[in-house]
Amino acid sequence: MEVVSTPATERVEIDLGDRSYPILIGEGLIDDPATFDAVPRSSDALIVTNTTVGPLYAQRLEATLAQRHARVHTVTLPDGEAFKHWQTLNLIFDALLERGCDRKTVLYALGGGVVGDMTGFAAACYMRGVPFVQVPTTLLAQVDSSVGGKTGINHPAGKNMIGAFYQPRLVVCDLSTLATLPPRELSAGLAEIIKYGPIADAAFLEWTEAHVDALRALDRPALVQAVRRSCEIKAEVVGQDERESGLRAILNFGHTFGHAIEAGMGYGEWLHGEAVGCGMVMAAHLSQRLGLVEHGFVERLSRVVERAGVPVRAPRLDATDNAGRYLDLMRVDKKAEAGEIRFVLIDGVGRAVVRPAPDAVVREVIDACTAG
Ligand code: NAD
Ligand code: GLY
């Protein structure tokens, strides 16, 4: 399968046998029909987007896809993490069925991680599986959520609790779409980029520390390097452990504490990337307290997370037993086994391990990290 790309387009491969696919990284990709050469030429295509991204980019993508599909439909979802649930997912199925879309229809997720996760899950379920393409428009989605095939929705009892592993046919990271991204969302994406250094590549953490200001200023060469390296690391991990039977869990560094923050505050209050950024600082504290990583790592990580524009002090989730509330919420985490919470910890910069920790130590960490 040959993808024709402009010389400036970078390409990272996800190697999963017959479910392998490329990630394309470049400028103006959504306007170029050749970008989508890897996608089956079906009669129908459905673009899934939301009320914020649709008005910005849907028309352009529709015009490009009209050269590849006879009928290009668009469904526009309400915007926000708070809408990542069954009722919104059903709007995608309604659109597919109302328009008579068959099992060859290709779904295109045009938006951030929320649109991407829901579109992927809809693609996994519709007629027991139709092809889909990720067109991520947030930095977070370009470096993380669009890659690797985790799809799903939230349940009031826990984040991303309902879902499926289902790989896209193609991921298209058009960096020009980041120009309209609000600064707070850009910062949230930076948190996920920072994540890759501590867990897998000490040199990339140093690079991130040196380029965090350039990234916040949307410096193109820095962005290309950050998105490419993040996707390469994610591709390497997912290629070895697609269904998270082990290694893949390291990609959840910061997510155990982070998911507790998101659920405890109410979905959408803290951005996912903000919760992960703060959660990484908490997990670094825990790693340090357990003697896994050298003294000074917490300060080092806090500094870069803060410079990225992401909060490093954890919110209070309960007035009387704050640590207990965190622990209760973390027990719902998918990594938990028989109610035992398993944390992604840094075992020397550039290496992560997944293991439980004594509740008493976790409580100390939560107390030390909580604001006010
Ligand atoms: P998001 O999808 O809510 O997007 C953030 C906001 O930016 C939204 O308001 C969106 O409409 C807006 N937006 C998107 N692109 C824009 C653009 N180019 N210009 C202007 N506004 C734009 O949030 P996110 O941070 O992209 O993704 C978070 C979600 O991703 C969470 O639900 C999280 O659970 C999920 N996630 C999934 C994985 C995975 O592996 N599947 C990994 C990480 C995160
Ligand atoms: N974001 C975690 C994963 O894809 O596994």
mmCIF file of N, CA and C and ligand atoms in Angstrom, residues 144 147-148 150 192 195 234 238 244 248 251-252 255, ligand 2:
data_model
loop_
_atom_site.group_PDB
_atom_site.id
_atom_site.type_symbol
_atom_site.label_atom_id
_atom_site.label_comp_id
_atom_site.label_asym_id
_atom_site.label_seq_id
_atom_site.Cartn_x
_atom_site.Cartn_y
_atom_site.Cartn_z
ATOM 1 N N ASP A 144 -0.931 10.982 20.989
ATOM 2 C CA ASP A 144 -1.327 9.871 21.850
ATOM 3 C C ASP A 144 -2.629 9.193 21.422
ATOM 4 N N VAL A 147 -3.489 7.164 18.130
ATOM 5 C CA VAL A 147 -2.570 6.078 17.775
ATOM 6 C C VAL A 147 -2.774 4.901 18.719
ATOM 7 N N GLY A 148 -2.895 3.704 18.197
ATOM 8 C CA GLY A 148 -2.851 2.538 19.080
ATOM 9 C C GLY A 148 -4.147 1.795 19.267
ATOM 10 N N LYS A 150 -7.017 2.285 21.042
ATOM 11 C CA LYS A 150 -7.907 2.266 22.205
ATOM 12 C C LYS A 150 -9.073 3.172 21.893
ATOM 13 N N GLU A 192 1.278 15.137 27.580
ATOM 14 C CA GLU A 192 1.412 13.765 27.041
ATOM 15 C C GLU A 192 2.750 13.602 26.312
ATOM 16 N N LYS A 195 5.357 13.018 28.924
ATOM 17 C CA LYS A 195 5.216 11.647 29.458
ATOM 18 C C LYS A 195 6.211 10.657 28.847
ATOM 19 N N LYS A 234 5.288 5.536 20.999
ATOM 20 C CA LYS A 234 3.997 4.851 21.177
ATOM 21 C C LYS A 234 3.898 3.656 20.227
ATOM 22 N N VAL A 238 3.117 -0.113 21.401
ATOM 23 C CA VAL A 238 1.876 -0.759 20.929
ATOM 24 C C VAL A 238 2.212 -1.957 20.040
ATOM 25 N N GLU A 244 -2.411 -4.470 25.792
ATOM 26 C CA GLU A 244 -2.029 -4.137 27.163
ATOM 27 C C GLU A 244 -2.062 -5.330 28.103
ATOM 28 N N ARG A 248 2.323 -2.177 27.585
ATOM 29 C CA ARG A 248 1.568 -0.985 27.168
ATOM 30 C C ARG A 248 1.105 -0.133 28.345
ATOM 31 N N LEU A 251 2.334 3.407 29.207
ATOM 32 C CA LEU A 251 1.821 4.627 28.561
ATOM 33 C C LEU A 251 0.838 5.350 29.469
ATOM 34 N N ASN A 252 0.431 4.667 30.542
ATOM 35 C CA ASN A 252 -0.507 5.281 31.476
ATOM 36 C C ASN A 252 0.191 5.970 32.641
ATOM 37 N N HIS A 255 -1.659 8.486 34.713
ATOM 38 C CA HIS A 255 -3.087 8.342 34.437
ATOM 39 C C HIS A 255 -3.883 7.809 35.635
HETATM 40 N N1 GLY B 2 -2.794 6.335 26.216
HETATM 41 C C1 GLY B 2 -2.500 5.033 26.684
HETATM 42 C C2 GLY B 2 -2.508 3.982 25.624
HETATM 43 O O1 GLY B 2 -2.770 4.240 24.479
HETATM 44 O O2 GLY B 2 -2.248 2.855 25.933
#
